[in-house]
Amino acid sequence: MRALITGGAGFIGSHLAEALLDAGHTVEVIDNLSTGCFDNIKHLKNRRGFQYVISSVMNEPLLAEQIDRCDVVFHLAAAVGVKLIVEAPVHTIETNVHGTEIVLKHANKNKKLVIVASTSEVYGKSTEIPFREDADLRLGVTWKPRWAYACSKAIDEFLALAYWKEKQLPVIVVRFFNTVGPRQTGQYGMVVPTFVNQALAGEPITVYGDGSQSRSFTYVGDVVDALMQLVNEPKAIGEVFNIGNGEEISIIGLAKKVKAMTDSASEIVTIPYGQAYGAEFEDMPRRVPDISKIRELTGYEPKVQLAEILTRVIDHFQKQKQ
Ligand code: UDP
């Protein structure tokens, strides 16, 4: 298989590139390094079957050529991270909607399979835990920028599924739940790398709100396995799948766990949401995936649980510091 990964120098994209190469596939990457980073793919540079271009998916002639050469497109290029979304909503909406529009348009010419990366954020404020793919979405008001991200990804889903229904373009939509692991940076707000870096530096661990909100974290390697299984499954076409891990933890619980595992003297402090992200910010109280749909189709089962995920992330940052 010859795979194109948009956003291939990002956190998930770079792990996917590596796994595809390990499995003997050919990989092309396009990434504009907006949130991705060349260091993520540096070690792949000289591998046989690996090619990359530093450019945006908005560079249509280039992207069209890449899509023509490939059998499958993993469309991961997107504006991500709550911090970025709150600070740059125009960029977020334009990147996520227009980028997907361009990818689907060019993939449609020769009906290339497209895996469209969506997010658990689309479930919004839903309280129907665990989140099932067929549940209604509950987004907030339009003047709170956080919901623009969820909405931009929901539009990506609508567009991808419309291409499938109307033009028979094979697409698979995946909703990632908080994916974590080595190479993820805390720069755009993500909680696990942020807490680990704070704990290792002996700085205060910043819990937003009262910390009772919860998340379930998935190891990036499990996400990559799920993607590689789905792409070989004809019954996945035209469908939407949660990719996650059902193990749930409160954010205060996470802070305590990180502090204990790093043997850190850091103090755990709570910061009001307004101070962290502005007065209009709204958080989700809980976010847990129902993974029965993907499990029934592919046998997917997350293998790496939270304690091991944290061990690997801590190890990654410790090595980086040395
Ligand atoms: N969070 C926190 N401190 C931080 C960064 C994040 O308490 O320094 C919280 C955030 O408010 C949310 C959770 O951790 O409740 C997960 O945040 P993240 O941005 O990683 O992902 P989200 O699930 O919000 O997309």
Short mmCIF file of N, CA, C and O in Angstrom, two decimals, residues 76-187:
data_model
loop_
_atom_site.label_atom_id
_atom_site.label_comp_id
_atom_site.label_asym_id
_atom_site.label_seq_id
_atom_site.Cartn_x
_atom_site.Cartn_y
_atom_site.Cartn_z
N LEU A 76 -4.97 13.68 8.44
CA LEU A 76 -4.82 14.06 9.85
C LEU A 76 -4.48 15.54 10.02
O LEU A 76 -4.45 16.04 11.15
N ALA A 77 -4.18 16.23 8.91
CA ALA A 77 -3.79 17.64 9.03
C ALA A 77 -4.98 18.45 9.56
O ALA A 77 -6.06 18.39 8.99
N ALA A 78 -4.78 19.15 10.64
CA ALA A 78 -5.87 19.92 11.25
C ALA A 78 -5.31 20.87 12.29
O ALA A 78 -4.18 20.69 12.76
N ALA A 79 -6.12 21.86 12.65
CA ALA A 79 -5.76 22.71 13.79
C ALA A 79 -6.27 22.00 15.03
O ALA A 79 -7.46 21.67 15.12
N VAL A 80 -5.38 21.68 15.96
CA VAL A 80 -5.77 20.93 17.17
C VAL A 80 -5.21 21.57 18.44
O VAL A 80 -4.26 22.34 18.38
N GLY A 81 -5.80 21.20 19.55
CA GLY A 81 -5.32 21.71 20.85
C GLY A 81 -6.22 22.85 21.30
O GLY A 81 -6.38 23.84 20.58
N VAL A 82 -6.79 22.70 22.49
CA VAL A 82 -7.76 23.68 22.99
C VAL A 82 -7.18 25.10 23.01
O VAL A 82 -7.84 26.07 22.65
N LYS A 83 -5.91 25.21 23.38
CA LYS A 83 -5.27 26.52 23.49
C LYS A 83 -5.26 27.21 22.12
O LYS A 83 -5.64 28.37 21.98
N LEU A 84 -4.85 26.46 21.10
CA LEU A 84 -4.77 27.02 19.75
C LEU A 84 -6.17 27.40 19.25
O LEU A 84 -6.36 28.46 18.64
N ILE A 85 -7.12 26.55 19.54
CA ILE A 85 -8.48 26.76 19.06
C ILE A 85 -9.09 28.02 19.67
O ILE A 85 -9.75 28.81 19.00
N VAL A 86 -8.82 28.23 20.95
CA VAL A 86 -9.37 29.40 21.63
C VAL A 86 -8.66 30.67 21.15
O VAL A 86 -9.27 31.71 20.95
N GLU A 87 -7.35 30.54 20.91
CA GLU A 87 -6.58 31.74 20.52
C GLU A 87 -6.71 32.07 19.04
O GLU A 87 -6.57 33.22 18.64
N ALA A 88 -6.94 31.07 18.18
CA ALA A 88 -6.96 31.31 16.74
C ALA A 88 -8.17 30.62 16.09
O ALA A 88 -8.02 29.70 15.28
N PRO A 89 -9.38 31.10 16.41
CA PRO A 89 -10.56 30.41 15.87
C PRO A 89 -10.71 30.51 14.35
O PRO A 89 -11.18 29.56 13.72
N VAL A 90 -10.29 31.62 13.74
CA VAL A 90 -10.43 31.75 12.28
C VAL A 90 -9.54 30.71 11.60
O VAL A 90 -9.98 29.96 10.71
N HIS A 91 -8.31 30.64 12.06
CA HIS A 91 -7.36 29.67 11.52
C HIS A 91 -7.91 28.24 11.69
O HIS A 91 -7.81 27.41 10.79
N THR A 92 -8.48 27.97 12.87
CA THR A 92 -9.02 26.63 13.14
C THR A 92 -10.11 26.24 12.16
O THR A 92 -10.06 25.18 11.53
N ILE A 93 -11.08 27.13 12.00
CA ILE A 93 -12.22 26.81 11.12
C ILE A 93 -11.73 26.65 9.69
O ILE A 93 -12.07 25.68 9.00
N GLU A 94 -10.91 27.62 9.24
CA GLU A 94 -10.47 27.57 7.83
C GLU A 94 -9.63 26.33 7.55
O GLU A 94 -9.81 25.67 6.54
N THR A 95 -8.70 26.03 8.45
CA THR A 95 -7.82 24.88 8.23
C THR A 95 -8.64 23.59 8.19
O THR A 95 -8.46 22.75 7.31
N ASN A 96 -9.52 23.45 9.16
CA ASN A 96 -10.23 22.16 9.27
C ASN A 96 -11.27 21.95 8.17
O ASN A 96 -11.40 20.85 7.66
N VAL A 97 -11.97 23.00 7.83
CA VAL A 97 -13.02 22.82 6.82
C VAL A 97 -12.43 22.83 5.42
O VAL A 97 -12.66 21.91 4.63
N HIS A 98 -11.62 23.84 5.12
CA HIS A 98 -11.10 23.97 3.76
C HIS A 98 -10.12 22.85 3.42
O HIS A 98 -10.13 22.31 2.31
N GLY A 99 -9.29 22.48 4.40
CA GLY A 99 -8.31 21.40 4.17
C GLY A 99 -9.01 20.10 3.78
O GLY A 99 -8.63 19.43 2.81
N THR A 100 -10.04 19.75 4.49
CA THR A 100 -10.77 18.49 4.22
C THR A 100 -11.48 18.57 2.87
O THR A 100 -11.51 17.59 2.11
N GLU A 101 -12.02 19.76 2.58
CA GLU A 101 -12.70 19.97 1.30
C GLU A 101 -11.74 19.64 0.14
O GLU A 101 -12.10 18.92 -0.80
N ILE A 102 -10.52 20.15 0.24
CA ILE A 102 -9.53 19.96 -0.82
C ILE A 102 -9.12 18.49 -0.93
O ILE A 102 -9.05 17.93 -2.02
N VAL A 103 -8.88 17.86 0.19
CA VAL A 103 -8.46 16.45 0.19
C VAL A 103 -9.54 15.59 -0.47
O VAL A 103 -9.27 14.76 -1.34
N LEU A 104 -10.79 15.79 -0.06
CA LEU A 104 -11.87 14.95 -0.59
C LEU A 104 -12.08 15.20 -2.08
O LEU A 104 -12.28 14.26 -2.85
N LYS A 105 -11.98 16.46 -2.47
CA LYS A 105 -12.17 16.79 -3.89
C LYS A 105 -11.17 16.05 -4.76
O LYS A 105 -11.53 15.44 -5.76
N HIS A 106 -9.91 16.06 -4.36
CA HIS A 106 -8.88 15.42 -5.20
C HIS A 106 -8.91 13.90 -5.07
O HIS A 106 -8.64 13.20 -6.04
N ALA A 107 -9.23 13.39 -3.90
CA ALA A 107 -9.33 11.93 -3.73
C ALA A 107 -10.46 11.39 -4.60
O ALA A 107 -10.39 10.26 -5.11
N ASN A 108 -11.47 12.20 -4.79
CA ASN A 108 -12.65 11.75 -5.54
C ASN A 108 -12.36 11.49 -7.01
O ASN A 108 -13.04 10.67 -7.63
N LYS A 109 -11.34 12.17 -7.55
CA LYS A 109 -11.06 12.00 -8.99
C LYS A 109 -10.83 10.53 -9.33
O LYS A 109 -11.35 10.02 -10.30
N ASN A 110 -10.00 9.86 -8.52
CA ASN A 110 -9.74 8.44 -8.79
C ASN A 110 -10.23 7.55 -7.66
O ASN A 110 -9.75 6.44 -7.48
N LYS A 111 -11.20 8.06 -6.90
CA LYS A 111 -11.86 7.30 -5.82
C LYS A 111 -10.86 6.64 -4.87
O LYS A 111 -10.91 5.44 -4.62
N LYS A 112 -9.93 7.46 -4.35
CA LYS A 112 -8.96 6.95 -3.38
C LYS A 112 -9.58 6.93 -1.99
O LYS A 112 -10.24 7.90 -1.59
N LEU A 113 -9.32 5.87 -1.27
CA LEU A 113 -9.85 5.75 0.09
C LEU A 113 -9.29 6.87 0.99
O LEU A 113 -8.08 7.10 1.01
N VAL A 114 -10.17 7.55 1.72
CA VAL A 114 -9.73 8.61 2.65
C VAL A 114 -10.18 8.27 4.07
O VAL A 114 -11.36 7.99 4.31
N ILE A 115 -9.23 8.30 5.00
CA ILE A 115 -9.55 8.17 6.42
C ILE A 115 -9.58 9.59 6.96
O ILE A 115 -8.56 10.30 6.91
N VAL A 116 -10.73 10.02 7.43
CA VAL A 116 -10.88 11.40 7.90
C VAL A 116 -10.80 11.41 9.43
O VAL A 116 -11.60 10.77 10.11
N ALA A 117 -9.84 12.17 9.96
CA ALA A 117 -9.68 12.25 11.42
C ALA A 117 -10.66 13.25 12.00
O ALA A 117 -10.60 14.44 11.70
N SER A 118 -11.56 12.75 12.82
CA SER A 118 -12.46 13.63 13.57
C SER A 118 -12.10 13.50 15.05
O SER A 118 -11.00 13.03 15.38
N THR A 119 -12.98 13.87 15.91
CA THR A 119 -12.64 13.99 17.32
C THR A 119 -13.82 13.70 18.23
O THR A 119 -14.98 13.94 17.85
N SER A 120 -13.53 13.25 19.43
CA SER A 120 -14.57 13.05 20.44
C SER A 120 -15.19 14.38 20.85
O SER A 120 -16.26 14.43 21.45
N GLU A 121 -14.52 15.47 20.52
CA GLU A 121 -15.04 16.82 20.81
C GLU A 121 -16.42 17.01 20.16
O GLU A 121 -17.22 17.81 20.64
N VAL A 122 -16.71 16.28 19.07
CA VAL A 122 -18.01 16.47 18.40
C VAL A 122 -19.18 16.06 19.30
O VAL A 122 -20.30 16.50 19.10
N TYR A 123 -18.94 15.22 20.31
CA TYR A 123 -20.04 14.86 21.21
C TYR A 123 -20.42 16.04 22.10
O TYR A 123 -21.47 16.04 22.72
N GLY A 124 -19.52 17.02 22.19
CA GLY A 124 -19.79 18.24 22.93
C GLY A 124 -20.17 17.97 24.37
O GLY A 124 -19.50 17.21 25.06
N LYS A 125 -21.26 18.58 24.80
CA LYS A 125 -21.65 18.52 26.22
C LYS A 125 -22.55 17.34 26.54
O LYS A 125 -23.19 17.31 27.58
N SER A 126 -22.61 16.39 25.63
CA SER A 126 -23.47 15.23 25.85
C SER A 126 -23.15 14.58 27.19
O SER A 126 -21.99 14.51 27.60
N THR A 127 -24.18 14.13 27.89
CA THR A 127 -23.97 13.45 29.17
C THR A 127 -24.32 11.96 29.05
O THR A 127 -24.36 11.24 30.04
N GLU A 128 -24.57 11.53 27.82
CA GLU A 128 -24.88 10.11 27.61
C GLU A 128 -23.59 9.31 27.55
O GLU A 128 -23.05 9.05 26.48
N ILE A 129 -23.07 8.98 28.72
CA ILE A 129 -21.79 8.29 28.84
C ILE A 129 -22.02 6.77 28.83
O ILE A 129 -22.92 6.31 29.53
N PRO A 130 -21.25 5.94 28.15
CA PRO A 130 -20.18 6.31 27.22
C PRO A 130 -20.74 6.80 25.88
O PRO A 130 -21.87 6.47 25.53
N PHE A 131 -19.93 7.59 25.15
CA PHE A 131 -20.38 8.16 23.89
C PHE A 131 -20.41 7.08 22.80
O PHE A 131 -19.41 6.42 22.55
N ARG A 132 -21.59 6.95 22.20
CA ARG A 132 -21.75 6.01 21.08
C ARG A 132 -21.82 6.79 19.78
O ARG A 132 -22.36 7.90 19.75
N GLU A 133 -21.35 6.18 18.72
CA GLU A 133 -21.31 6.87 17.43
C GLU A 133 -22.69 7.34 16.96
O GLU A 133 -22.81 8.33 16.25
N ASP A 134 -23.74 6.60 17.35
CA ASP A 134 -25.07 6.97 16.86
C ASP A 134 -25.81 7.93 17.79
O ASP A 134 -27.00 8.20 17.60
N ALA A 135 -25.11 8.47 18.80
CA ALA A 135 -25.77 9.42 19.72
C ALA A 135 -25.80 10.82 19.11
O ALA A 135 -24.95 11.17 18.29
N ASP A 136 -26.77 11.62 19.54
CA ASP A 136 -26.85 13.01 19.07
C ASP A 136 -25.68 13.83 19.63
O ASP A 136 -25.18 13.55 20.71
N LEU A 137 -25.29 14.85 18.86
CA LEU A 137 -24.20 15.74 19.30
C LEU A 137 -24.82 16.93 20.03
O LEU A 137 -25.89 17.40 19.66
N ARG A 138 -24.13 17.42 21.07
CA ARG A 138 -24.68 18.56 21.84
C ARG A 138 -23.65 19.68 21.94
O ARG A 138 -22.86 19.73 22.88
N LEU A 139 -23.65 20.54 20.93
CA LEU A 139 -22.65 21.62 20.91
C LEU A 139 -23.19 22.86 21.61
O LEU A 139 -24.40 23.05 21.73
N GLY A 140 -22.26 23.71 22.06
CA GLY A 140 -22.65 24.95 22.75
C GLY A 140 -22.90 26.08 21.78
O GLY A 140 -22.93 25.88 20.56
N VAL A 141 -23.04 27.29 22.33
CA VAL A 141 -23.40 28.46 21.52
C VAL A 141 -22.26 28.89 20.59
O VAL A 141 -21.09 28.58 20.83
N THR A 142 -22.61 29.64 19.54
CA THR A 142 -21.62 29.98 18.51
C THR A 142 -20.63 31.06 18.94
O THR A 142 -19.65 31.29 18.25
N TRP A 143 -20.89 31.76 20.05
CA TRP A 143 -19.90 32.78 20.45
C TRP A 143 -18.83 32.22 21.39
O TRP A 143 -17.99 32.94 21.88
N LYS A 144 -18.87 30.91 21.64
CA LYS A 144 -17.79 30.31 22.42
C LYS A 144 -16.91 29.51 21.46
O LYS A 144 -17.34 28.48 20.90
N PRO A 145 -15.67 30.00 21.23
CA PRO A 145 -14.84 29.44 20.14
C PRO A 145 -14.56 27.95 20.27
O PRO A 145 -14.33 27.28 19.28
N ARG A 146 -14.60 27.41 21.48
CA ARG A 146 -14.33 25.98 21.61
C ARG A 146 -15.24 25.16 20.68
O ARG A 146 -14.82 24.18 20.09
N TRP A 147 -16.51 25.59 20.57
CA TRP A 147 -17.48 24.80 19.80
C TRP A 147 -17.23 24.91 18.31
O TRP A 147 -17.72 24.10 17.52
N ALA A 148 -16.45 25.94 17.91
CA ALA A 148 -16.11 26.07 16.49
C ALA A 148 -15.26 24.89 16.05
O ALA A 148 -15.37 24.41 14.92
N TYR A 149 -14.42 24.42 16.95
CA TYR A 149 -13.58 23.26 16.61
C TYR A 149 -14.45 22.03 16.40
O TYR A 149 -14.35 21.33 15.38
N ALA A 150 -15.35 21.77 17.36
CA ALA A 150 -16.25 20.62 17.26
C ALA A 150 -17.07 20.72 15.98
O ALA A 150 -17.24 19.74 15.25
N CYS A 151 -17.54 21.94 15.72
CA CYS A 151 -18.40 22.14 14.56
C CYS A 151 -17.61 21.97 13.27
O CYS A 151 -18.12 21.37 12.31
N SER A 152 -16.37 22.45 13.24
CA SER A 152 -15.56 22.30 12.02
C SER A 152 -15.32 20.82 11.74
O SER A 152 -15.33 20.37 10.60
N LYS A 153 -15.11 20.05 12.78
CA LYS A 153 -14.89 18.61 12.60
C LYS A 153 -16.19 17.90 12.22
O LYS A 153 -16.19 16.94 11.47
N ALA A 154 -17.31 18.38 12.76
CA ALA A 154 -18.60 17.79 12.39
C ALA A 154 -18.87 18.05 10.91
O ALA A 154 -19.37 17.18 10.19
N ILE A 155 -18.51 19.23 10.43
CA ILE A 155 -18.68 19.55 9.00
C ILE A 155 -17.80 18.61 8.16
O ILE A 155 -18.21 18.10 7.12
N ASP A 156 -16.57 18.36 8.64
CA ASP A 156 -15.69 17.41 7.94
C ASP A 156 -16.37 16.04 7.82
O ASP A 156 -16.31 15.39 6.79
N GLU A 157 -17.01 15.63 8.91
CA GLU A 157 -17.70 14.33 8.89
C GLU A 157 -18.85 14.35 7.88
O GLU A 157 -19.01 13.44 7.07
N PHE A 158 -19.67 15.42 7.95
CA PHE A 158 -20.80 15.53 7.02
C PHE A 158 -20.30 15.47 5.57
O PHE A 158 -20.87 14.79 4.73
N LEU A 159 -19.23 16.23 5.31
CA LEU A 159 -18.73 16.31 3.94
C LEU A 159 -18.21 14.96 3.47
O LEU A 159 -18.49 14.51 2.35
N ALA A 160 -17.44 14.30 4.32
CA ALA A 160 -16.89 12.99 3.95
C ALA A 160 -18.02 12.00 3.67
O ALA A 160 -18.01 11.29 2.66
N LEU A 161 -19.01 11.98 4.55
CA LEU A 161 -20.12 11.03 4.37
C LEU A 161 -20.98 11.39 3.16
O LEU A 161 -21.53 10.52 2.49
N ALA A 162 -21.04 12.69 2.85
CA ALA A 162 -21.78 13.12 1.66
C ALA A 162 -21.06 12.65 0.40
O ALA A 162 -21.70 12.20 -0.56
N TYR A 163 -19.73 12.74 0.40
CA TYR A 163 -18.95 12.24 -0.75
C TYR A 163 -19.20 10.74 -0.93
O TYR A 163 -19.28 10.24 -2.05
N TRP A 164 -19.29 10.03 0.16
CA TRP A 164 -19.55 8.57 0.06
C TRP A 164 -20.94 8.32 -0.51
O TRP A 164 -21.11 7.57 -1.47
N LYS A 165 -21.95 9.00 0.07
CA LYS A 165 -23.33 8.72 -0.34
C LYS A 165 -23.61 9.19 -1.76
O LYS A 165 -24.26 8.52 -2.53
N GLU A 166 -23.09 10.39 -2.08
CA GLU A 166 -23.46 10.98 -3.37
C GLU A 166 -22.53 10.56 -4.50
O GLU A 166 -22.95 10.42 -5.63
N LYS A 167 -21.24 10.38 -4.16
CA LYS A 167 -20.27 10.14 -5.24
C LYS A 167 -19.53 8.81 -5.08
O LYS A 167 -18.58 8.54 -5.80
N GLN A 168 -19.90 8.04 -4.08
CA GLN A 168 -19.28 6.72 -3.84
C GLN A 168 -17.76 6.82 -3.61
O GLN A 168 -17.01 5.90 -3.96
N LEU A 169 -17.31 7.94 -3.05
CA LEU A 169 -15.91 8.03 -2.65
C LEU A 169 -15.76 7.22 -1.35
O LEU A 169 -16.47 7.49 -0.37
N PRO A 170 -14.86 6.22 -1.31
CA PRO A 170 -14.73 5.46 -0.06
C PRO A 170 -14.08 6.30 1.04
O PRO A 170 -12.98 6.82 0.87
N VAL A 171 -14.79 6.46 2.14
CA VAL A 171 -14.26 7.23 3.28
C VAL A 171 -14.51 6.45 4.57
O VAL A 171 -15.45 5.66 4.65
N ILE A 172 -13.65 6.67 5.55
CA ILE A 172 -13.87 6.14 6.90
C ILE A 172 -13.63 7.31 7.86
O ILE A 172 -12.60 7.98 7.76
N VAL A 173 -14.59 7.57 8.74
CA VAL A 173 -14.42 8.67 9.70
C VAL A 173 -14.04 8.08 11.06
O VAL A 173 -14.68 7.14 11.53
N VAL A 174 -13.00 8.64 11.65
CA VAL A 174 -12.59 8.17 12.98
C VAL A 174 -12.65 9.31 13.99
O VAL A 174 -12.20 10.42 13.70
N ARG A 175 -13.21 9.05 15.14
CA ARG A 175 -13.27 10.05 16.22
C ARG A 175 -12.24 9.67 17.28
O ARG A 175 -12.44 8.72 18.03
N PHE A 176 -11.16 10.44 17.31
CA PHE A 176 -10.10 10.19 18.30
C PHE A 176 -10.53 10.73 19.66
O PHE A 176 -10.98 11.87 19.77
N PHE A 177 -10.32 9.93 20.69
CA PHE A 177 -10.48 10.39 22.07
C PHE A 177 -9.08 10.73 22.58
O PHE A 177 -8.11 10.15 22.08
N ASN A 178 -8.96 11.60 23.57
CA ASN A 178 -7.67 12.08 24.07
C ASN A 178 -6.52 11.08 23.86
O ASN A 178 -6.34 10.16 24.65
N THR A 179 -5.79 11.31 22.79
CA THR A 179 -4.68 10.42 22.43
C THR A 179 -3.39 10.95 23.02
O THR A 179 -3.13 12.16 22.91
N VAL A 180 -2.63 10.10 23.65
CA VAL A 180 -1.39 10.57 24.30
C VAL A 180 -0.25 9.59 24.06
O VAL A 180 -0.46 8.45 23.67
N GLY A 181 0.97 10.08 24.32
CA GLY A 181 2.15 9.24 24.15
C GLY A 181 3.35 10.11 23.87
O GLY A 181 3.23 11.34 23.80
N PRO A 182 4.51 9.48 23.68
CA PRO A 182 5.72 10.24 23.38
C PRO A 182 5.53 11.09 22.12
O PRO A 182 4.84 10.66 21.20
N ARG A 183 6.19 12.23 22.09
CA ARG A 183 6.19 13.22 20.99
C ARG A 183 5.04 14.21 21.07
O ARG A 183 5.03 15.20 20.35
N GLN A 184 4.04 13.96 21.92
CA GLN A 184 2.99 14.96 22.05
C GLN A 184 3.54 16.11 22.88
O GLN A 184 4.20 15.88 23.88
N THR A 185 3.27 17.34 22.43
CA THR A 185 3.79 18.47 23.20
C THR A 185 2.66 19.13 23.99
O THR A 185 1.49 19.02 23.63
N GLY A 186 3.04 19.79 25.07
CA GLY A 186 2.06 20.48 25.90
C GLY A 186 1.80 21.89 25.39
O GLY A 186 1.00 22.63 25.96
N GLN A 187 2.47 22.24 24.29
CA GLN A 187 2.42 23.60 23.76
C GLN A 187 1.01 24.08 23.44
O GLN A 187 0.72 25.27 23.48
#
